[in-house]
Short mmCIF file of C-alpha atoms in Angstrom, two decimals:
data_model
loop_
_atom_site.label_atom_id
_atom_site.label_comp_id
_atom_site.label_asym_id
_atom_site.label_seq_id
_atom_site.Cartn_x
_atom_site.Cartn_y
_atom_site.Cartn_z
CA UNK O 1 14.87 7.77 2.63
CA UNK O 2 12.47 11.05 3.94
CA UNK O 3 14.55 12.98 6.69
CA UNK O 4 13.50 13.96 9.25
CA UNK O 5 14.71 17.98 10.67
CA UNK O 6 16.58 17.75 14.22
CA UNK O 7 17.73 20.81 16.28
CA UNK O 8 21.05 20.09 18.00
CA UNK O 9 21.00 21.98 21.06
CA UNK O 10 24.35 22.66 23.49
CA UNK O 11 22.51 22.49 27.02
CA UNK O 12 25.72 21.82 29.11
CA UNK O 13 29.39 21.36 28.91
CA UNK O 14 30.30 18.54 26.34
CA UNK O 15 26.15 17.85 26.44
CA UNK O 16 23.87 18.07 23.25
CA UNK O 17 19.63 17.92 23.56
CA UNK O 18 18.31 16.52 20.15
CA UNK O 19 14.59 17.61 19.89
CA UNK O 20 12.53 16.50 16.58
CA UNK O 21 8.76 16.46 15.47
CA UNK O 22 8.34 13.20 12.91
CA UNK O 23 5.83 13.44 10.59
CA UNK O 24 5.02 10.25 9.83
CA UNK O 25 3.85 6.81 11.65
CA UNK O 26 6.43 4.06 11.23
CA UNK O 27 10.06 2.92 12.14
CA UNK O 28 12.50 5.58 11.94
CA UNK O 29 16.74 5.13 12.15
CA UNK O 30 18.49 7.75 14.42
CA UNK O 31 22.54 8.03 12.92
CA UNK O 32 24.09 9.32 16.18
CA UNK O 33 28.21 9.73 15.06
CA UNK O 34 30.70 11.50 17.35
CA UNK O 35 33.75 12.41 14.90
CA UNK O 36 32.44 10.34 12.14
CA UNK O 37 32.09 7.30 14.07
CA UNK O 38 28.59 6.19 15.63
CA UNK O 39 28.59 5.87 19.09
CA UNK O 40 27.04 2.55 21.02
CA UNK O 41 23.72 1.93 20.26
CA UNK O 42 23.58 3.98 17.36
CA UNK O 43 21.49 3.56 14.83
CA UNK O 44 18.57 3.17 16.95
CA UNK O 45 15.42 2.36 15.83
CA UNK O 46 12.45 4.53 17.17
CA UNK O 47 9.19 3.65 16.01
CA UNK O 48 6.38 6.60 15.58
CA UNK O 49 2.99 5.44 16.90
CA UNK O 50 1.77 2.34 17.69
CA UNK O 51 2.72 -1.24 15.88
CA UNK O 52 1.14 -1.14 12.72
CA UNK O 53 0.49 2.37 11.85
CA UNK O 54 2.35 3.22 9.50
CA UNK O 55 0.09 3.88 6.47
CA UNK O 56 -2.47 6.36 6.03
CA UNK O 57 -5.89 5.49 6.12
CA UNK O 58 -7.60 8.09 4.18
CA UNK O 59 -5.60 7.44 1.27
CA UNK O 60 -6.93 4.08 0.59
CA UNK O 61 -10.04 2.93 -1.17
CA UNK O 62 -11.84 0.07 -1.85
CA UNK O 63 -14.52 -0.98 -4.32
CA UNK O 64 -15.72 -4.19 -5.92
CA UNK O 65 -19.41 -5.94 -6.16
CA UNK O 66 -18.22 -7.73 -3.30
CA UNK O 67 -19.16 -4.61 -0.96
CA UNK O 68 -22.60 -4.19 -1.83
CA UNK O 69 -23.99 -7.51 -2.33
CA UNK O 70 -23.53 -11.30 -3.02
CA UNK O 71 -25.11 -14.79 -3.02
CA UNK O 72 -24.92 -17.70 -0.56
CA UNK O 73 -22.37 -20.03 -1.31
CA UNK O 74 -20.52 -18.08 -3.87
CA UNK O 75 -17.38 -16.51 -3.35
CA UNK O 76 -17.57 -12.35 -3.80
CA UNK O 77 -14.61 -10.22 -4.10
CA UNK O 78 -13.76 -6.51 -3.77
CA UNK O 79 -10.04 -4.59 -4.09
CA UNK O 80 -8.42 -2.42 -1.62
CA UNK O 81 -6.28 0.39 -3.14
CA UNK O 82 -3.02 1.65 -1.04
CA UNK O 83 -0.72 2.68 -3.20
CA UNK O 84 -0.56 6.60 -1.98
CA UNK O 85 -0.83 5.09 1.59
CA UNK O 86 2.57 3.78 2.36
CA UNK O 87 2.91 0.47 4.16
CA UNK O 88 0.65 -0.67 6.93
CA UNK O 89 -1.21 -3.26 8.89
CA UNK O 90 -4.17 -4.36 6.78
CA UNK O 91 -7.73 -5.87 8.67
CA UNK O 92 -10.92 -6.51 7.59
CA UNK O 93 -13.69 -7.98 9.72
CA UNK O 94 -17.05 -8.83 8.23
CA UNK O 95 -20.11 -9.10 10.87
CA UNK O 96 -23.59 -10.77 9.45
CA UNK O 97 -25.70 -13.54 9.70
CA UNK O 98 -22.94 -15.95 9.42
CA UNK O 99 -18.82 -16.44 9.90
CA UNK O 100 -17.26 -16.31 5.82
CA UNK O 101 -14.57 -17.92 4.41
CA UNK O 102 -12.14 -15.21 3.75
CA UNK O 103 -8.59 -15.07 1.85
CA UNK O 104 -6.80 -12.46 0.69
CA UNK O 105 -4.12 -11.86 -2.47
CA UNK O 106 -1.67 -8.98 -3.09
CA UNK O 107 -2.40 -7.12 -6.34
CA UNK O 108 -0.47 -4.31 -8.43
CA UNK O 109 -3.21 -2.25 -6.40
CA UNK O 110 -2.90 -3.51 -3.19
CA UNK O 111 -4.84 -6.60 -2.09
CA UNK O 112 -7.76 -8.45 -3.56
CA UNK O 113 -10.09 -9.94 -0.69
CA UNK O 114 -12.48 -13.07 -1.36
CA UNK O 115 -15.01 -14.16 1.00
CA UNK O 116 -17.83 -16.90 0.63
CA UNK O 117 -21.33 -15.97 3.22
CA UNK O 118 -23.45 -19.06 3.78
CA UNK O 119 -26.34 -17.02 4.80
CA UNK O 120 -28.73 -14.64 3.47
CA UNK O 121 -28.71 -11.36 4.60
CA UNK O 122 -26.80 -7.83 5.97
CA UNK O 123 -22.84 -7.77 5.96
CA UNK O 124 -21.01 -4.95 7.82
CA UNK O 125 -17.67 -5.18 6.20
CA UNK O 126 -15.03 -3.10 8.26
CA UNK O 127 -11.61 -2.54 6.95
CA UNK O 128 -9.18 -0.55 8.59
CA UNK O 129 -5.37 0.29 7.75
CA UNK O 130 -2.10 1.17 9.45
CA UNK O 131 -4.06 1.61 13.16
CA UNK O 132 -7.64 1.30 14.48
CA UNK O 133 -8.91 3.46 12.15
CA UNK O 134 -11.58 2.88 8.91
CA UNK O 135 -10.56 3.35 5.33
CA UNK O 136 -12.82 6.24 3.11
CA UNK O 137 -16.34 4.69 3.13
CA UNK O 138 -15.60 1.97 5.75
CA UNK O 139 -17.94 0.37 7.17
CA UNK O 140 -19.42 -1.34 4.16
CA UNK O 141 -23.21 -2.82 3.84
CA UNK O 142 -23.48 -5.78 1.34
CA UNK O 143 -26.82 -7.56 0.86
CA UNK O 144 -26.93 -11.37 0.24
CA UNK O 145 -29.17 -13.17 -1.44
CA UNK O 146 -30.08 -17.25 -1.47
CA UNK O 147 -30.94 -20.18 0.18
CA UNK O 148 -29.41 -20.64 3.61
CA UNK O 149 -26.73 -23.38 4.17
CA UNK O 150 -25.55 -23.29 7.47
CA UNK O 151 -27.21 -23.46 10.76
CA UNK O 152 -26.64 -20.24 12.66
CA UNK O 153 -27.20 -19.93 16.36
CA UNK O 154 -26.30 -16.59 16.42
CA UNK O 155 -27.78 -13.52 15.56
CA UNK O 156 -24.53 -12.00 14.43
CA UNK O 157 -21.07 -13.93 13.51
CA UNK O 158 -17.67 -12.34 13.01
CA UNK O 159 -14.96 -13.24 10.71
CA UNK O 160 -11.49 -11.29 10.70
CA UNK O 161 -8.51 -11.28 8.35
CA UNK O 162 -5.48 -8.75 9.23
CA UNK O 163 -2.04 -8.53 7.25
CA UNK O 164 0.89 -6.84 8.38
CA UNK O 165 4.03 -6.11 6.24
CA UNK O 166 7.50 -6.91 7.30
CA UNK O 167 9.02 -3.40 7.92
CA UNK O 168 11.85 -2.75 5.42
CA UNK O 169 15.06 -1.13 6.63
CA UNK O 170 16.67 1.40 4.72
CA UNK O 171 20.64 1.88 4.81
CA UNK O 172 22.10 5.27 5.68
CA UNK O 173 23.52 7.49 2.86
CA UNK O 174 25.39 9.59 5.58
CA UNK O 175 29.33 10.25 5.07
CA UNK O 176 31.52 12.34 7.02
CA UNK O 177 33.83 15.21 4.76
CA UNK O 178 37.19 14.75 7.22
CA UNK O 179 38.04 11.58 9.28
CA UNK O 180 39.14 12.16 12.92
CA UNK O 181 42.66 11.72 14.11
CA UNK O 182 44.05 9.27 16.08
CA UNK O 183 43.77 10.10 19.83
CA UNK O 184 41.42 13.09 19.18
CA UNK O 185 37.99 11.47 20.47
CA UNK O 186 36.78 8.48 21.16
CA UNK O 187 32.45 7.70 20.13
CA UNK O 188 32.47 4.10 21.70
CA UNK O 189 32.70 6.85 25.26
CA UNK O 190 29.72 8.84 24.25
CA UNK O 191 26.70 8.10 26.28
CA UNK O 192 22.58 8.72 24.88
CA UNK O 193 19.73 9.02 26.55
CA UNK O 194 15.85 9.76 26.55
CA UNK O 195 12.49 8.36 25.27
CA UNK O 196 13.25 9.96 21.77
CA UNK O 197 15.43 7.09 20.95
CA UNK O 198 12.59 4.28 21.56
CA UNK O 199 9.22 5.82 21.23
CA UNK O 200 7.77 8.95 19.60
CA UNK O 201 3.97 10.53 18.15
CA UNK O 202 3.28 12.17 14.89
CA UNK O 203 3.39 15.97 14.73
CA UNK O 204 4.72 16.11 18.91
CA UNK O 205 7.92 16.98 19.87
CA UNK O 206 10.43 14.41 21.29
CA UNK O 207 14.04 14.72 22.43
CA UNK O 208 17.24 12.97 23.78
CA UNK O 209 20.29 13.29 25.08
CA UNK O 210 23.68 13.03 24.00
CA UNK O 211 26.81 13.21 26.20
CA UNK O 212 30.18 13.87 24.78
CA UNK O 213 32.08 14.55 28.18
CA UNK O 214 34.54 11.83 28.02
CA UNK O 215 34.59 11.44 24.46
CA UNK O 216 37.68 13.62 24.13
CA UNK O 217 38.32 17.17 22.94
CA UNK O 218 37.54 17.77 19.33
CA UNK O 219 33.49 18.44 20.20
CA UNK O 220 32.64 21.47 18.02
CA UNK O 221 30.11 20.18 15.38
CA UNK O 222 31.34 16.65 16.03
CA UNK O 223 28.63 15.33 16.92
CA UNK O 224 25.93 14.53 13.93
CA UNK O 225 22.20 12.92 14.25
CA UNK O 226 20.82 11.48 11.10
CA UNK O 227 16.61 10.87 11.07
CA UNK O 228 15.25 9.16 8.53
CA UNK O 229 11.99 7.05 8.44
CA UNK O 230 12.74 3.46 7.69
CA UNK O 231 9.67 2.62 5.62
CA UNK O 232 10.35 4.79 2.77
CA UNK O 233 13.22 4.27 0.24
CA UNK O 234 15.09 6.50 -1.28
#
């Protein structure tokens, strides 16, 4: 799993401020253990960004005959490549003379799209991936050729195919050097707190709170935050 650095931060009596920048979009796990023992709630899942960004857009390509032209009534083909991207929510839309048939295959590469026009002309083929934004060279302009077979009403028709991956959850690797005596603290009594634990932004800070106050005595360095982004495995 990719860490993520934390800065534990005493801000009152038996009270602890957690502030961390992530650096990448996706679902992270926060370890929050008092003594060794995780307190209620903990892990928590935070995800960074919005729902489906969690890959990185300028690190895929595509290519394929299937982005510069094609022929009514044939099925045309092109490959997206995002295997430096990391996972993320996949769409394509293509906007010309008529709606396609489009499908979609997972690859070694990535994902291998097929779509069949049914009308000559101008195809804007969009794809964008983890988030609203376009892949390197996106928007694509295929030309295609042949006889028309559909009757179009429309100046413009839109067809849309999105994929998004399940996100994978990656188990903790955290272990704790000297287990707590009976009667020294208790974690199910320690009590957490703040947006940082549900929602956070790449590259801005974000923080919660943790209070140990009636979690017993033994506080000094007891209490340990783990970060780690859930999309990546170790």
């Amino acid at each position: 799993a990719v860490l993520v650095k934390s800065t534990l931060c005493p801000c009152f009596p038996d009270k602890y401020a957690i502030r961390f920048i992530p650096r990448e979009n996706g679902v992270h796990t926060i370890d929050v253990k008092f003594n060794g023992s995780h307190i209620p709630g903990s892990p928590f899942q935070v995800r960074v960004g919005e729902p489906g960004q969690t890959g990185e857009p300028g690190l895929v390509s595509a290519y394929g005959s299937g982005l510069e032209r094609g022929t009514t009534g044939t099925q045309s083909e092109f490959i997206i490549n995002n295997t430096k991207a990391g996972p993320g929510a996949l769409a394509v839309t293509i906007e010309g003379p008529s709606k396609v048939k489009m499908d979609c295959q997972e690859i070694p590469e990535g994902y291998k799209v097929h779509y069949t026009p049914m009308a000559p002309g101008s195809y804007l083929i969009s794809i964008k991936y983890g988030g609203p934004n376009h892949i390197t060279g996106s928007p694509f302009k295929a030309r295609v050729t042949g006889t028309r077979l559909v009757n179009v009403t429309n100046a413009s028709e839109t067809s849309t195919l999105t994929l998004d991956p399940t996100v994978r959850t990656a188990s903790s690797s955290f272990t704790q050097s000297a287990l707590p005596r009976p009667g020294d603290s208790d974690a199910s009594k320690v009590q957490s707190r703040g947006p940082g634990l549900s929602k956070a932004f790449v590259g801005q800070r974000s923080n919660f709170s943790v209070d140990c106050s009636k979690a017993g005595r033994r506080l000094h360095r007891a209490a340990c935050v783990l970060f780690q982004n859930s999309n990546k495995q170790s």
